[in-house]
Amino acid sequence: MENREIAQMLAETADLMEIAGEDPFRIRSYRNGAAAIEAYPERIEEVLRNPNKKVTDIPGIGKGLAAVLEEIVRRGSFERRDELLARYPPTALELLKIQGLGPKSIAMIWEHFRVSTVDGLERLCREHKLQTLPRMGAKLEEKVLRSIAQYRQSAGRFLLHFAEQTAQDLSAYLGQVAGVERITPAGSLRRGKETVGDLDLLVTGPGAAAALEAFVHYPRVQQVLSRGENKASAKVGLEGLQVDLRALPRESFGAALQYFSGSKEHNIALRNRALRLGYSLNEYGLFRLGADGKATHERVAGETEEEIYERLGLDWIPPELRENQGEIEAAERHALPKLVTLADIRGDLHMHTTETDGRATLEEMAKQCRELGYQYLAITDHSKALAMANGLDEKRVTEFAARVRRLDGELGIRVFSGIECDIRRDGSMDLADDALAELDFVIASVHSHMNLEVSEMTDRLLRAVECRYVRALGHPTGRVLLHRDGYPFDFEQVARAAARHKVALEINASPERLDLHAPLIRLARSLGCKFVISTDAHHPKHLLHMRFGVSMARRGWLTAADVWNTLPVEEFEKVIRWR
DNA sequence: GCCGTTTTCGGCCCGACTGTTTTCAGTCG
């Protein structure tokens, strides 16, 4: 079993314990344990098997959880979890994802109505039965109905990094099949879309058929949906991500890659273009049209994507741009932007340490940044409004900045002192000016009061952007993927102000946020904004999420020149010290 | 349940908001 799945089992049990009203500190231990295991670089199964190692050496794992881990690995569950699942149906966990309902309410709803599903909950709200329970009223019913609608929208989709991980695991497994030449992800994963509905994998080589056979016997397959000569589909993993694996002949690999990468809108436009030029395009290749207007068997392209685009009079279009948002016209004019790449990134400008809610020290984070080949980083812990994260007050800011200055240069990498400063409800900064003035890089972020009126939220963000110490606006929309929409505000107005005040908009690379997204990036760029791409890392391994932020930037048509943290350190320093 | 230890049990992040109350429980971050 994968660490991620073990962690999920512990976290779910913690949720169930919360519904059962158990000791909150014990629940927290389960959550801590889950986080520790998820972040642990080595497979827990291996650690348990190795007599020279102890799982209790992992911080957060003691005797109790060690026994639980052993039981999970041995039989796929553990006693406490089984007991709780006998008391509460597993669907009750789903209700926790409905905003406005917590464990106490879910327990009460279950006790009173024996309702534990989203559908059942919706009925209770519509029939105004929820408000018969203590402390629940009409407003809550409305809120829950809204949350249910939002929840349904995101159901069945998966975060980009989860889909990527599944693709990598599967590729490693299928790569061992003899005669497999290459395995390539297509679909929205290849386009770098922030969420993925299902995973398309293409496999070529003489062993492609054998790969299909191996795929349906992949140990993590939960359910085989279909199995043909050229394609197999299955639900993979406990999470049930649908994977479609297609075996392809080499001569049509490019056509299939193009076809299955999408987007649908891009492909429709491309096929229309092919028709106008006297071709027919499908997943097997680009074929010449006959005198009758029907496709002949004369294949003029198909082995690579490049030759297909070329035949259609287009430069090759990077997958991230394939949304039929002007990329075909630009490719025709040879005017596609030279998109920013991961290799362009020279620093990471948003991360947390053990000083607040991060899991590694400032030295550990800096070392990891150096290993990634960066020239610089900014340490940006939370400010005091985020009490739950042990945010820094003015005194600690000053002390911490001094520590950062001492460290700067010592590890062979520039370390800038920074803060992720909360924007208070009225738009003022959570820290006094003289504290902010000590820092090199101030990110202003909203973490509270997210349900203000549009005008109030807009004014709040405008005031933050106007603050002379602020250099970047952190995760500007506040969205959390599959969980919460961004707060409403006049983005255009704020972006204009950011451009005017030389405040960069952050593209937050954390897989749960990926905020900003493509349409807003393009809009902001057109208004003259600059950007930073940062990971918001709370652990050294989160620093590797930079690639997701770069994908978002590419989807937003950005070049290296649009992104501050592609600058060499001397130039970057000039940019942040301009006032 | 973990941790650190004044080695055997006490402490473990908490403030603000919301909707429901009429003094606060539950939720959120």
Coordinates of C-alpha atoms (C1' of nucleotides) in Angstrom, one line a residue:
Chain A
M1 CA 0.0 0.0 0.0
E2 CA 1.2 3.5 -0.9
N3 CA 2.0 6.0 1.9
R4 CA -0.6 8.3 0.5
E5 CA -3.3 5.6 1.0
I6 CA -2.2 4.8 4.5
A7 CA -2.2 8.5 5.3
Q8 CA -5.7 8.8 3.8
M9 CA -6.9 6.0 6.0
L10 CA -5.6 7.6 9.1
A11 CA -7.1 11.0 8.1
E12 CA -10.5 9.4 7.4
T13 CA -10.4 7.7 10.7
A14 CA -9.6 11.0 12.4
D15 CA -12.7 12.5 10.6
L16 CA -14.8 9.6 11.9
M17 CA -13.5 10.1 15.4
E18 CA -14.4 13.7 15.2
I19 CA -18.0 12.7 14.3
A20 CA -18.0 10.3 17.2
G21 CA -17.0 13.2 19.4
E22 CA -13.7 11.6 20.6
D23 CA -10.8 13.3 22.3
P24 CA -9.7 16.2 20.1
F25 CA -6.0 15.7 21.0
R26 CA -6.1 12.0 20.0
I27 CA -7.7 13.1 16.7
R28 CA -5.0 15.6 16.1
S29 CA -2.4 12.9 16.6
Y30 CA -4.0 10.8 13.9
R31 CA -3.9 13.8 11.6
N32 CA -0.3 14.6 12.4
G33 CA 0.5 10.9 11.8
A34 CA -1.2 11.0 8.5
A35 CA 0.7 14.2 7.4
A36 CA 4.0 12.7 8.6
I37 CA 3.4 9.5 6.6
E38 CA 2.3 11.3 3.5
A39 CA 5.5 13.4 3.6
Y40 CA 7.7 10.5 4.4
P41 CA 10.2 9.8 1.6
E42 CA 10.4 6.1 2.1
R43 CA 7.6 3.5 1.8
I44 CA 6.1 2.7 5.2
E45 CA 5.7 -0.9 4.1
E46 CA 9.5 -1.1 3.6
V47 CA 10.2 0.5 6.9
L48 CA 8.0 -2.0 8.7
R49 CA 9.7 -4.9 6.9
N50 CA 13.2 -3.7 7.6
P51 CA 14.4 -5.0 11.0
N52 CA 16.9 -2.2 11.2
K53 CA 14.3 0.5 11.1
K54 CA 11.5 1.7 13.3
V55 CA 8.4 3.6 12.3
T56 CA 8.5 5.2 15.7
D57 CA 11.6 7.1 14.6
I58 CA 9.3 9.1 12.3
P59 CA 8.2 12.2 14.3
G60 CA 4.5 12.0 15.0
I61 CA 4.5 8.2 15.1
G62 CA 4.5 6.6 18.5
K63 CA 3.7 3.2 19.9
G64 CA 0.0 3.5 19.2
L65 CA 0.1 4.5 15.6
A66 CA 3.0 2.1 14.9
A67 CA 0.6 -0.8 15.8
V68 CA -2.1 0.8 13.6
L69 CA 0.4 1.0 10.7
E70 CA 1.4 -2.6 11.1
E71 CA -2.3 -3.6 11.1
I72 CA -3.1 -1.5 8.0
V73 CA -0.2 -3.0 6.1
R74 CA -1.1 -6.5 7.2
R75 CA -4.9 -6.5 6.5
G76 CA -5.8 -3.2 4.9
S77 CA -7.7 -1.7 7.8
F78 CA -7.5 -1.5 11.6
E79 CA -9.7 -2.1 14.5
R80 CA -10.7 1.4 15.5
R81 CA -11.5 2.3 11.9
D82 CA -13.7 -0.9 11.6
E83 CA -15.6 0.0 14.7
L84 CA -16.3 3.5 13.6
L85 CA -17.4 2.4 10.2
A86 CA -19.8 0.0 11.9
R87 CA -21.3 3.0 13.7
Y88 CA -21.3 5.6 10.9
P89 CA -21.7 4.8 7.3
P90 CA -18.6 5.8 5.2
T91 CA -20.8 8.2 3.2
A92 CA -20.9 10.4 6.4
L93 CA -17.3 11.4 5.6
E94 CA -18.5 12.9 2.4
L95 CA -20.7 15.3 4.3
L96 CA -17.6 16.8 5.9
K97 CA -16.8 18.3 2.5
I98 CA -20.0 20.3 2.6
Q99 CA -19.1 23.8 3.8
G100 CA -21.1 24.8 6.9
L101 CA -21.5 21.4 8.3
G102 CA -19.0 20.0 10.8
P103 CA -18.7 16.7 12.6
K104 CA -21.1 17.7 15.4
S105 CA -23.9 18.5 12.9
I106 CA -23.2 15.4 10.9
A107 CA -23.5 13.3 14.0
M108 CA -26.7 15.0 15.0
I109 CA -28.2 14.6 11.6
W110 CA -27.3 10.9 11.6
E111 CA -28.8 10.4 15.1
H112 CA -32.0 12.2 14.3
F113 CA -32.7 11.3 10.7
R114 CA -30.4 8.4 9.9
V115 CA -29.3 10.5 7.0
S116 CA -25.6 10.3 5.9
T117 CA -25.6 11.0 2.2
V118 CA -25.5 14.2 0.2
D119 CA -28.8 13.4 -1.5
G120 CA -30.4 12.8 1.8
L121 CA -29.1 16.0 3.2
E122 CA -30.3 17.9 0.2
R123 CA -33.8 16.5 0.8
L124 CA -33.7 17.5 4.5
C125 CA -32.9 21.1 3.5
R126 CA -35.5 21.2 0.8
E127 CA -38.2 19.9 3.1
H128 CA -37.0 22.3 5.8
K129 CA -36.4 19.5 8.3
L130 CA -32.8 20.5 9.1
Q131 CA -34.1 23.6 10.9
T132 CA -36.0 21.4 13.3
L133 CA -32.7 20.5 14.9
P134 CA -31.2 22.6 17.7
R135 CA -29.1 25.5 16.6
M136 CA -29.9 25.0 12.9
G137 CA -32.0 27.4 10.9
A138 CA -33.2 28.5 7.5
K139 CA -30.0 30.3 6.7
L140 CA -28.0 27.2 7.3
E141 CA -30.3 25.2 5.0
E142 CA -29.7 27.7 2.3
K143 CA -25.9 27.7 2.8
V144 CA -25.9 23.9 2.8
L145 CA -27.8 23.8 -0.4
R146 CA -25.3 26.1 -2.0
S147 CA -22.4 24.1 -0.8
I148 CA -24.0 20.9 -2.1
A149 CA -24.3 22.4 -5.6
Q150 CA -20.6 23.4 -5.5
Y151 CA -19.6 20.0 -4.1
R152 CA -21.4 18.2 -7.0
Q153 CA -19.6 20.4 -9.5
S154 CA -16.2 19.2 -8.3
A155 CA -17.1 15.6 -7.7
G156 CA -15.4 13.1 -9.9
R157 CA -12.4 15.4 -10.6
F158 CA -8.9 15.0 -9.2
L159 CA -6.1 17.4 -8.5
L160 CA -3.4 17.6 -11.2
H161 CA -0.6 16.3 -9.0
F162 CA -2.7 13.3 -8.0
A163 CA -3.3 12.4 -11.6
E164 CA 0.4 13.0 -12.4
Q165 CA 1.5 10.7 -9.6
T166 CA -0.9 8.0 -10.8
A167 CA 0.5 8.4 -14.3
Q168 CA 4.0 8.1 -13.1
D169 CA 3.3 5.0 -11.0
L170 CA 1.6 3.3 -13.9
S171 CA 4.2 4.3 -16.4
A172 CA 6.9 2.8 -14.2
Y173 CA 4.9 -0.4 -13.9
L174 CA 4.0 -0.7 -17.6
G175 CA 7.5 0.3 -18.6
Q176 CA 8.7 -3.1 -17.4
V177 CA 6.6 -4.9 -20.0
A178 CA 8.8 -6.2 -22.8
G179 CA 8.5 -4.4 -26.1
V180 CA 6.9 -1.2 -24.7
E181 CA 8.6 1.7 -26.3
R182 CA 7.0 4.7 -24.7
I183 CA 4.1 5.6 -22.4
T184 CA 2.8 9.1 -22.7
P185 CA 0.1 10.9 -20.8
A186 CA -2.4 12.9 -22.9
G187 CA -5.6 14.6 -21.9
S188 CA -5.9 17.4 -19.4
L189 CA -2.9 16.1 -17.5
R190 CA -0.7 16.9 -20.5
R191 CA -2.4 20.3 -20.9
G192 CA -1.5 21.0 -17.3
K193 CA -5.1 21.7 -16.3
E194 CA -5.6 22.2 -12.6
T195 CA -8.0 19.3 -12.2
V196 CA -8.3 16.2 -14.2
G197 CA -11.5 14.1 -14.8
D198 CA -9.8 10.9 -16.1
L199 CA -6.3 9.9 -17.1
D200 CA -5.4 9.1 -20.7
L201 CA -2.3 7.1 -21.3
L202 CA -0.9 6.2 -24.7
V203 CA 1.4 3.2 -25.2
T204 CA 3.4 2.3 -28.3
G205 CA 5.8 -0.4 -29.3
P206 CA 5.5 -4.1 -30.2
G207 CA 4.6 -4.8 -26.5
A208 CA 1.6 -2.4 -26.5
A209 CA -0.9 -5.3 -26.5
A210 CA 1.0 -7.0 -23.6
A211 CA 0.8 -3.6 -21.8
L212 CA -3.0 -3.6 -21.9
E213 CA -2.9 -7.1 -20.4
A214 CA -0.5 -6.0 -17.7
F215 CA -2.6 -2.9 -17.0
V216 CA -5.8 -4.8 -16.1
H217 CA -3.7 -6.9 -13.7
Y218 CA -2.1 -3.8 -12.1
P219 CA -2.4 -4.4 -8.4
R220 CA -4.0 -1.1 -7.8
V221 CA -6.8 -1.6 -10.3
Q222 CA -10.1 -1.6 -8.4
Q223 CA -12.4 -2.4 -11.2
V224 CA -11.9 -3.1 -14.9
L225 CA -14.5 -1.1 -16.9
S226 CA -13.6 -2.4 -20.4
R227 CA -10.9 -4.4 -22.1
G228 CA -10.5 -4.5 -25.8
E229 CA -7.7 -5.0 -28.3
N230 CA -6.7 -1.4 -28.5
K231 CA -8.0 0.1 -25.3
A232 CA -8.6 -0.8 -21.7
S233 CA -10.3 1.3 -19.0
A234 CA -10.2 0.8 -15.3
K235 CA -10.8 2.5 -12.0
V236 CA -7.4 2.8 -10.2
G237 CA -6.6 3.2 -6.5
L238 CA -8.9 3.7 -3.6
E239 CA -9.8 7.1 -5.0
G240 CA -11.2 5.5 -8.2
L241 CA -9.5 7.6 -10.8
Q242 CA -10.5 6.3 -14.2
V243 CA -7.6 5.5 -16.5
D244 CA -7.9 4.8 -20.2
L245 CA -4.9 3.1 -21.7
R246 CA -4.6 3.0 -25.5
A247 CA -2.2 0.8 -27.5
L248 CA -1.1 2.6 -30.7
P249 CA 0.9 1.8 -33.8
R250 CA 3.9 4.0 -34.2
E251 CA 2.7 5.6 -37.4
S252 CA -0.3 7.2 -35.8
F253 CA 1.2 8.0 -32.4
G254 CA 1.4 11.7 -33.1
A255 CA -2.2 11.9 -34.4
A256 CA -3.4 10.0 -31.3
L257 CA -1.4 12.1 -29.0
Q258 CA -2.8 15.2 -30.6
Y259 CA -6.4 13.9 -30.6
F260 CA -6.4 12.6 -27.0
S261 CA -4.6 15.7 -25.6
G262 CA -7.5 17.9 -26.6
S263 CA -9.0 20.1 -25.6
K264 CA -12.2 19.3 -27.4
E265 CA -12.6 22.9 -28.5
H266 CA -9.0 23.1 -29.9
N267 CA -9.5 19.8 -31.8
I268 CA -12.8 20.9 -33.4
A269 CA -11.1 24.1 -34.6
L270 CA -8.2 22.1 -35.9
R271 CA -10.3 19.6 -37.7
N272 CA -12.3 22.4 -39.4
R273 CA -9.0 23.9 -40.5
A274 CA -7.9 20.6 -41.9
L275 CA -11.1 20.4 -43.9
R276 CA -10.6 23.8 -45.3
L277 CA -7.1 22.8 -46.4
G278 CA -8.4 19.6 -48.1
Y279 CA -7.6 17.1 -45.3
S280 CA -9.4 15.1 -42.7
L281 CA -7.9 14.8 -39.2
N282 CA -8.7 12.0 -36.8
E283 CA -6.9 10.0 -34.2
Y284 CA -5.1 7.9 -36.8
G285 CA -3.6 10.7 -38.8
L286 CA -4.1 13.5 -41.3
F287 CA -5.6 12.2 -44.5
R288 CA -6.0 13.8 -47.9
L289 CA -9.6 14.4 -49.0
G290 CA -10.7 12.8 -52.3
A291 CA -12.7 14.5 -55.1
D292 CA -15.9 13.4 -53.4
G293 CA -14.9 15.3 -50.3
K294 CA -14.4 12.1 -48.3
A295 CA -11.2 11.1 -46.6
T296 CA -8.9 8.8 -48.6
H297 CA -6.4 6.4 -47.2
E298 CA -3.6 8.7 -48.1
R299 CA -2.0 9.6 -44.8
V300 CA 0.0 12.7 -45.1
A301 CA 1.0 13.0 -41.4
G302 CA 0.5 11.1 -38.1
E303 CA 3.7 9.9 -36.7
T304 CA 4.4 13.1 -34.8
E305 CA 2.3 16.1 -33.7
E306 CA 4.8 18.5 -35.2
E307 CA 4.2 17.1 -38.8
I308 CA 0.4 17.4 -38.3
Y309 CA 0.6 21.0 -37.2
E310 CA 3.1 21.8 -39.9
R311 CA 0.9 20.3 -42.7
L312 CA -1.9 22.5 -41.4
G313 CA 0.3 25.6 -41.8
L314 CA 0.8 26.0 -38.0
D315 CA 3.7 26.1 -35.6
W316 CA 3.6 23.3 -33.1
I317 CA 1.3 24.5 -30.3
P318 CA 2.3 23.7 -26.7
P319 CA -0.4 21.5 -25.0
E320 CA -1.0 24.1 -22.3
L321 CA -2.3 26.5 -24.9
R322 CA -4.7 24.2 -26.7
E323 CA -8.0 25.6 -25.5
N324 CA -9.1 27.4 -28.7
Q325 CA -8.4 30.7 -27.1
G326 CA -6.5 32.2 -30.0
E327 CA -3.6 29.8 -30.1
I328 CA -4.4 28.5 -33.6
E329 CA -4.4 32.0 -35.1
A330 CA -1.2 32.8 -33.3
A331 CA 0.5 29.6 -34.5
E332 CA -0.6 30.6 -38.1
R333 CA 1.1 34.0 -37.7
H334 CA 4.2 32.4 -36.1
A335 CA 3.4 34.6 -33.1
L336 CA 3.1 32.0 -30.3
P337 CA 4.8 33.3 -27.1
K338 CA 8.0 31.6 -26.0
L339 CA 6.5 30.2 -22.9
V340 CA 8.2 30.3 -19.5
T341 CA 9.8 26.9 -18.5
L342 CA 10.7 25.3 -15.2
A343 CA 14.4 25.9 -16.2
D344 CA 13.8 29.6 -16.3
I345 CA 12.9 29.8 -12.6
R346 CA 15.7 31.1 -10.4
G347 CA 14.1 31.3 -7.0
D348 CA 11.1 30.4 -4.9
L349 CA 9.4 33.3 -3.1
H350 CA 6.8 31.8 -0.9
M351 CA 7.5 29.2 1.8
H352 CA 6.9 28.5 5.5
T353 CA 9.1 27.0 8.1
T354 CA 8.8 25.6 11.6
E355 CA 8.7 29.2 12.8
T356 CA 5.0 29.1 11.9
D357 CA 3.2 26.1 10.3
G358 CA 5.9 24.7 8.1
R359 CA 7.5 21.3 8.8
A360 CA 11.1 22.1 8.2
T361 CA 13.6 24.7 9.4
L362 CA 14.7 27.7 7.5
E363 CA 18.1 26.0 6.8
E364 CA 16.4 22.9 5.5
M365 CA 14.2 24.8 3.1
A366 CA 17.2 26.9 1.9
K367 CA 19.3 23.8 1.3
Q368 CA 16.6 22.2 -0.7
C369 CA 16.2 25.4 -2.8
R370 CA 20.0 25.3 -3.4
E371 CA 19.7 21.7 -4.6
L372 CA 17.0 22.7 -7.0
G373 CA 19.6 25.0 -8.5
Y374 CA 18.0 28.2 -7.5
Q375 CA 19.9 31.4 -6.9
Y376 CA 17.6 32.7 -4.2
L377 CA 14.6 32.2 -2.1
A378 CA 12.4 34.2 0.2
I379 CA 11.2 32.8 3.6
T380 CA 7.6 34.0 4.1
D381 CA 6.1 32.8 7.2
H382 CA 2.6 33.8 8.4
S383 CA 1.8 36.9 10.4
K384 CA 0.0 37.0 13.7
A385 CA -3.6 37.1 12.5
L386 CA -3.1 33.4 11.6
A387 CA -3.0 32.4 15.2
M388 CA -3.7 28.8 14.4
A389 CA -0.4 28.8 12.5
N390 CA 1.5 30.5 15.3
G391 CA 1.9 33.6 13.1
L392 CA 4.7 36.1 13.7
D393 CA 4.1 39.4 15.6
E394 CA 6.3 42.4 15.1
K395 CA 8.9 41.3 17.7
R396 CA 9.3 37.9 16.2
V397 CA 9.4 39.4 12.7
T398 CA 12.3 41.5 13.7
E399 CA 14.2 38.6 15.3
F400 CA 13.4 36.2 12.5
A401 CA 14.6 38.7 9.9
A402 CA 17.8 39.0 11.7
R403 CA 18.3 35.3 11.7
V404 CA 17.6 35.2 7.9
R405 CA 20.2 38.0 7.4
R406 CA 22.7 36.0 9.3
L407 CA 22.0 32.9 7.2
D408 CA 22.0 34.8 3.9
G409 CA 24.9 33.7 1.7
E410 CA 26.1 31.1 4.2
L411 CA 24.5 28.2 2.4
G412 CA 25.6 29.2 -1.1
I413 CA 22.2 30.8 -1.9
R414 CA 20.7 34.2 -1.4
V415 CA 18.0 34.1 1.3
F416 CA 15.6 37.0 1.4
S417 CA 13.6 37.8 4.5
G418 CA 9.9 37.9 3.9
I419 CA 6.5 37.5 5.3
E420 CA 3.1 36.3 4.1
C421 CA 1.2 39.1 5.8
D422 CA -2.5 38.8 6.4
I423 CA -4.7 41.4 4.8
R424 CA -7.2 42.4 7.6
R425 CA -10.8 42.8 6.9
D426 CA -10.4 46.6 6.3
G427 CA -7.5 46.1 3.9
S428 CA -4.8 47.1 6.4
M429 CA -1.8 45.0 7.0
D430 CA -1.6 42.6 10.0
L431 CA 1.8 44.0 10.9
A432 CA 3.1 47.5 11.7
D433 CA 4.9 49.5 9.0
D434 CA 8.3 49.5 10.8
A435 CA 8.2 45.7 11.0
L436 CA 7.3 45.3 7.3
A437 CA 10.1 47.8 6.4
E438 CA 12.7 45.4 7.8
L439 CA 11.8 42.7 5.3
D440 CA 12.9 42.2 1.7
F441 CA 9.8 40.6 0.3
V442 CA 6.2 41.1 1.7
I443 CA 3.4 39.0 0.3
A444 CA -0.1 40.2 1.2
S445 CA -2.7 37.5 1.4
V446 CA -6.3 37.1 2.5
H447 CA -7.0 34.2 4.9
S448 CA -10.2 35.4 6.6
H449 CA -13.5 37.2 6.0
M450 CA -13.9 35.7 2.6
N451 CA -17.6 36.3 2.2
L452 CA -17.6 40.1 2.0
E453 CA -19.6 42.0 -0.6
V454 CA -17.8 42.5 -3.9
S455 CA -17.2 46.2 -3.3
E456 CA -15.9 45.7 0.2
M457 CA -13.5 42.9 -0.9
T458 CA -12.3 44.9 -3.9
D459 CA -11.6 47.9 -1.6
R460 CA -9.8 45.7 0.8
L461 CA -7.5 44.2 -1.9
L462 CA -6.9 47.7 -3.4
R463 CA -5.8 49.0 -0.1
A464 CA -3.4 46.1 0.3
V465 CA -1.9 46.6 -3.1
E466 CA -1.4 50.2 -2.4
C467 CA 0.6 49.5 0.8
R468 CA 4.2 50.6 0.0
Y469 CA 5.8 47.6 1.5
V470 CA 3.8 45.0 -0.3
R471 CA 5.6 43.3 -3.3
A472 CA 3.2 40.5 -4.2
L473 CA -0.5 39.6 -3.8
G474 CA -0.6 36.0 -2.5
H475 CA -3.0 33.4 -4.0
P476 CA -5.1 36.3 -5.3
T477 CA -8.5 34.6 -5.7
G478 CA -8.4 32.5 -2.6
R479 CA -9.8 29.5 -4.3
V480 CA -9.1 26.0 -3.0
L481 CA -9.6 23.4 -5.8
L482 CA -12.5 21.0 -5.5
H483 CA -13.3 22.7 -2.2
R484 CA -14.0 26.4 -2.4
D485 CA -14.4 29.0 -5.0
G486 CA -12.5 32.2 -4.8
Y487 CA -13.9 35.2 -3.0
P488 CA -15.8 37.6 -5.3
F489 CA -14.1 40.9 -6.1
D490 CA -13.4 43.1 -9.1
F491 CA -10.3 41.4 -10.4
E492 CA -9.7 43.8 -13.2
Q493 CA -9.6 46.8 -10.9
V494 CA -7.2 45.1 -8.5
A495 CA -5.0 43.9 -11.3
R496 CA -4.8 47.5 -12.7
A497 CA -3.8 48.8 -9.3
A498 CA -1.2 46.0 -8.9
A499 CA 0.3 46.9 -12.2
R500 CA 0.4 50.6 -11.3
H501 CA 2.0 50.0 -7.9
K502 CA 4.4 47.4 -9.2
V503 CA 2.9 44.6 -7.0
A504 CA 3.3 41.2 -8.6
L505 CA 0.4 38.8 -8.7
E506 CA 1.4 35.4 -7.3
I507 CA 0.8 32.2 -9.2
N508 CA 0.6 29.9 -6.3
A509 CA 1.9 26.5 -7.3
S510 CA 0.4 24.5 -4.5
P511 CA -1.6 21.8 -6.1
E512 CA -4.7 22.6 -4.0
R513 CA -4.7 26.2 -5.1
L514 CA -3.1 26.8 -8.5
D515 CA -4.2 30.4 -8.1
L516 CA -4.2 32.4 -10.4
H517 CA -5.7 30.3 -13.3
A518 CA -5.2 30.9 -17.0
P519 CA -8.0 33.3 -17.9
L520 CA -7.1 35.7 -15.1
I521 CA -3.4 35.5 -15.8
R522 CA -4.0 36.5 -19.4
L523 CA -6.3 39.3 -18.3
A524 CA -3.8 40.6 -15.8
R525 CA -0.9 40.4 -18.3
S526 CA -2.9 42.5 -20.7
L527 CA -3.3 45.1 -18.0
G528 CA 0.5 45.3 -17.5
C529 CA 0.9 43.0 -14.4
K530 CA 4.0 41.1 -13.5
F531 CA 3.9 37.8 -11.8
V532 CA 5.8 35.6 -9.3
I533 CA 5.5 31.8 -9.4
S534 CA 5.9 30.4 -5.9
T535 CA 5.2 27.1 -4.2
D536 CA 3.8 28.1 -0.8
A537 CA 5.9 25.1 0.5
H538 CA 5.3 23.9 4.0
H539 CA 7.8 21.1 3.5
P540 CA 11.0 20.8 1.4
K541 CA 9.3 18.4 -1.0
H542 CA 6.6 20.9 -1.7
L543 CA 9.3 23.0 -3.3
L544 CA 9.0 20.5 -6.2
H545 CA 5.5 21.8 -6.9
M546 CA 7.0 24.6 -8.8
R547 CA 6.3 22.8 -12.1
F548 CA 2.5 23.0 -11.5
G549 CA 2.8 26.8 -11.1
V550 CA 4.8 27.0 -14.3
S551 CA 2.1 25.0 -16.1
M552 CA -0.4 27.5 -14.9
A553 CA 1.8 30.4 -16.1
R554 CA 2.2 28.6 -19.5
R555 CA -1.6 28.2 -19.7
G556 CA -1.8 31.9 -19.1
W557 CA 0.6 32.5 -22.1
L558 CA 3.4 33.9 -19.9
T559 CA 7.0 34.3 -21.0
A560 CA 10.0 34.4 -18.7
A561 CA 10.0 38.2 -19.0
D562 CA 6.6 38.3 -17.3
V563 CA 7.8 36.5 -14.2
W564 CA 10.0 38.2 -11.6
N565 CA 11.6 35.0 -10.2
T566 CA 13.2 34.2 -13.6
L567 CA 15.5 37.2 -13.1
P568 CA 19.1 36.8 -12.0
V569 CA 19.5 37.7 -8.4
E570 CA 21.0 41.1 -8.9
E571 CA 18.1 42.2 -11.2
F572 CA 15.5 40.6 -9.0
E573 CA 16.9 42.6 -6.0
K574 CA 16.5 45.8 -8.0
V575 CA 12.9 45.0 -8.8
I576 CA 11.9 44.5 -5.2
R577 CA 13.9 47.5 -3.9
W578 CA 12.5 50.0 -6.3
R579 CA 10.8 52.1 -3.6
Chain B
dG1 C1' -2.1 9.5 20.7
dC2 C1' 2.5 12.0 20.8
dC3 C1' 6.0 14.2 23.2
dG4 C1' 9.2 15.4 26.6
dT5 C1' 10.4 14.7 30.7
dT6 C1' 10.5 18.0 37.0
dT7 C1' 10.5 9.6 33.8
dT8 C1' 4.9 8.8 34.5
dC9 C1' 1.7 12.3 33.3
dG10 C1' 0.3 17.0 31.8
dG11 C1' 0.1 19.8 27.8
dC12 C1' -1.1 19.7 23.2
dC13 C1' -2.4 26.8 18.5
dC14 C1' -6.7 29.7 19.2
dG15 C1' -9.3 33.9 17.6
dA16 C1' -13.2 35.4 15.0
dC17 C1' -17.4 34.8 12.9
dT18 C1' -22.1 32.9 12.2
dG19 C1' -26.4 31.8 13.3
dT20 C1' -28.6 30.7 16.7
dT21 C1' -29.5 32.2 20.7
dT22 C1' -30.2 35.4 24.9
dT23 C1' -24.9 33.4 26.4
dC24 C1' -22.7 30.1 23.1
dA25 C1' -21.8 25.9 20.2
dG26 C1' -20.1 24.9 16.0
dT27 C1' -17.3 26.0 12.1
dC28 C1' -13.4 27.8 9.9
dG29 C1' -8.8 28.9 9.0

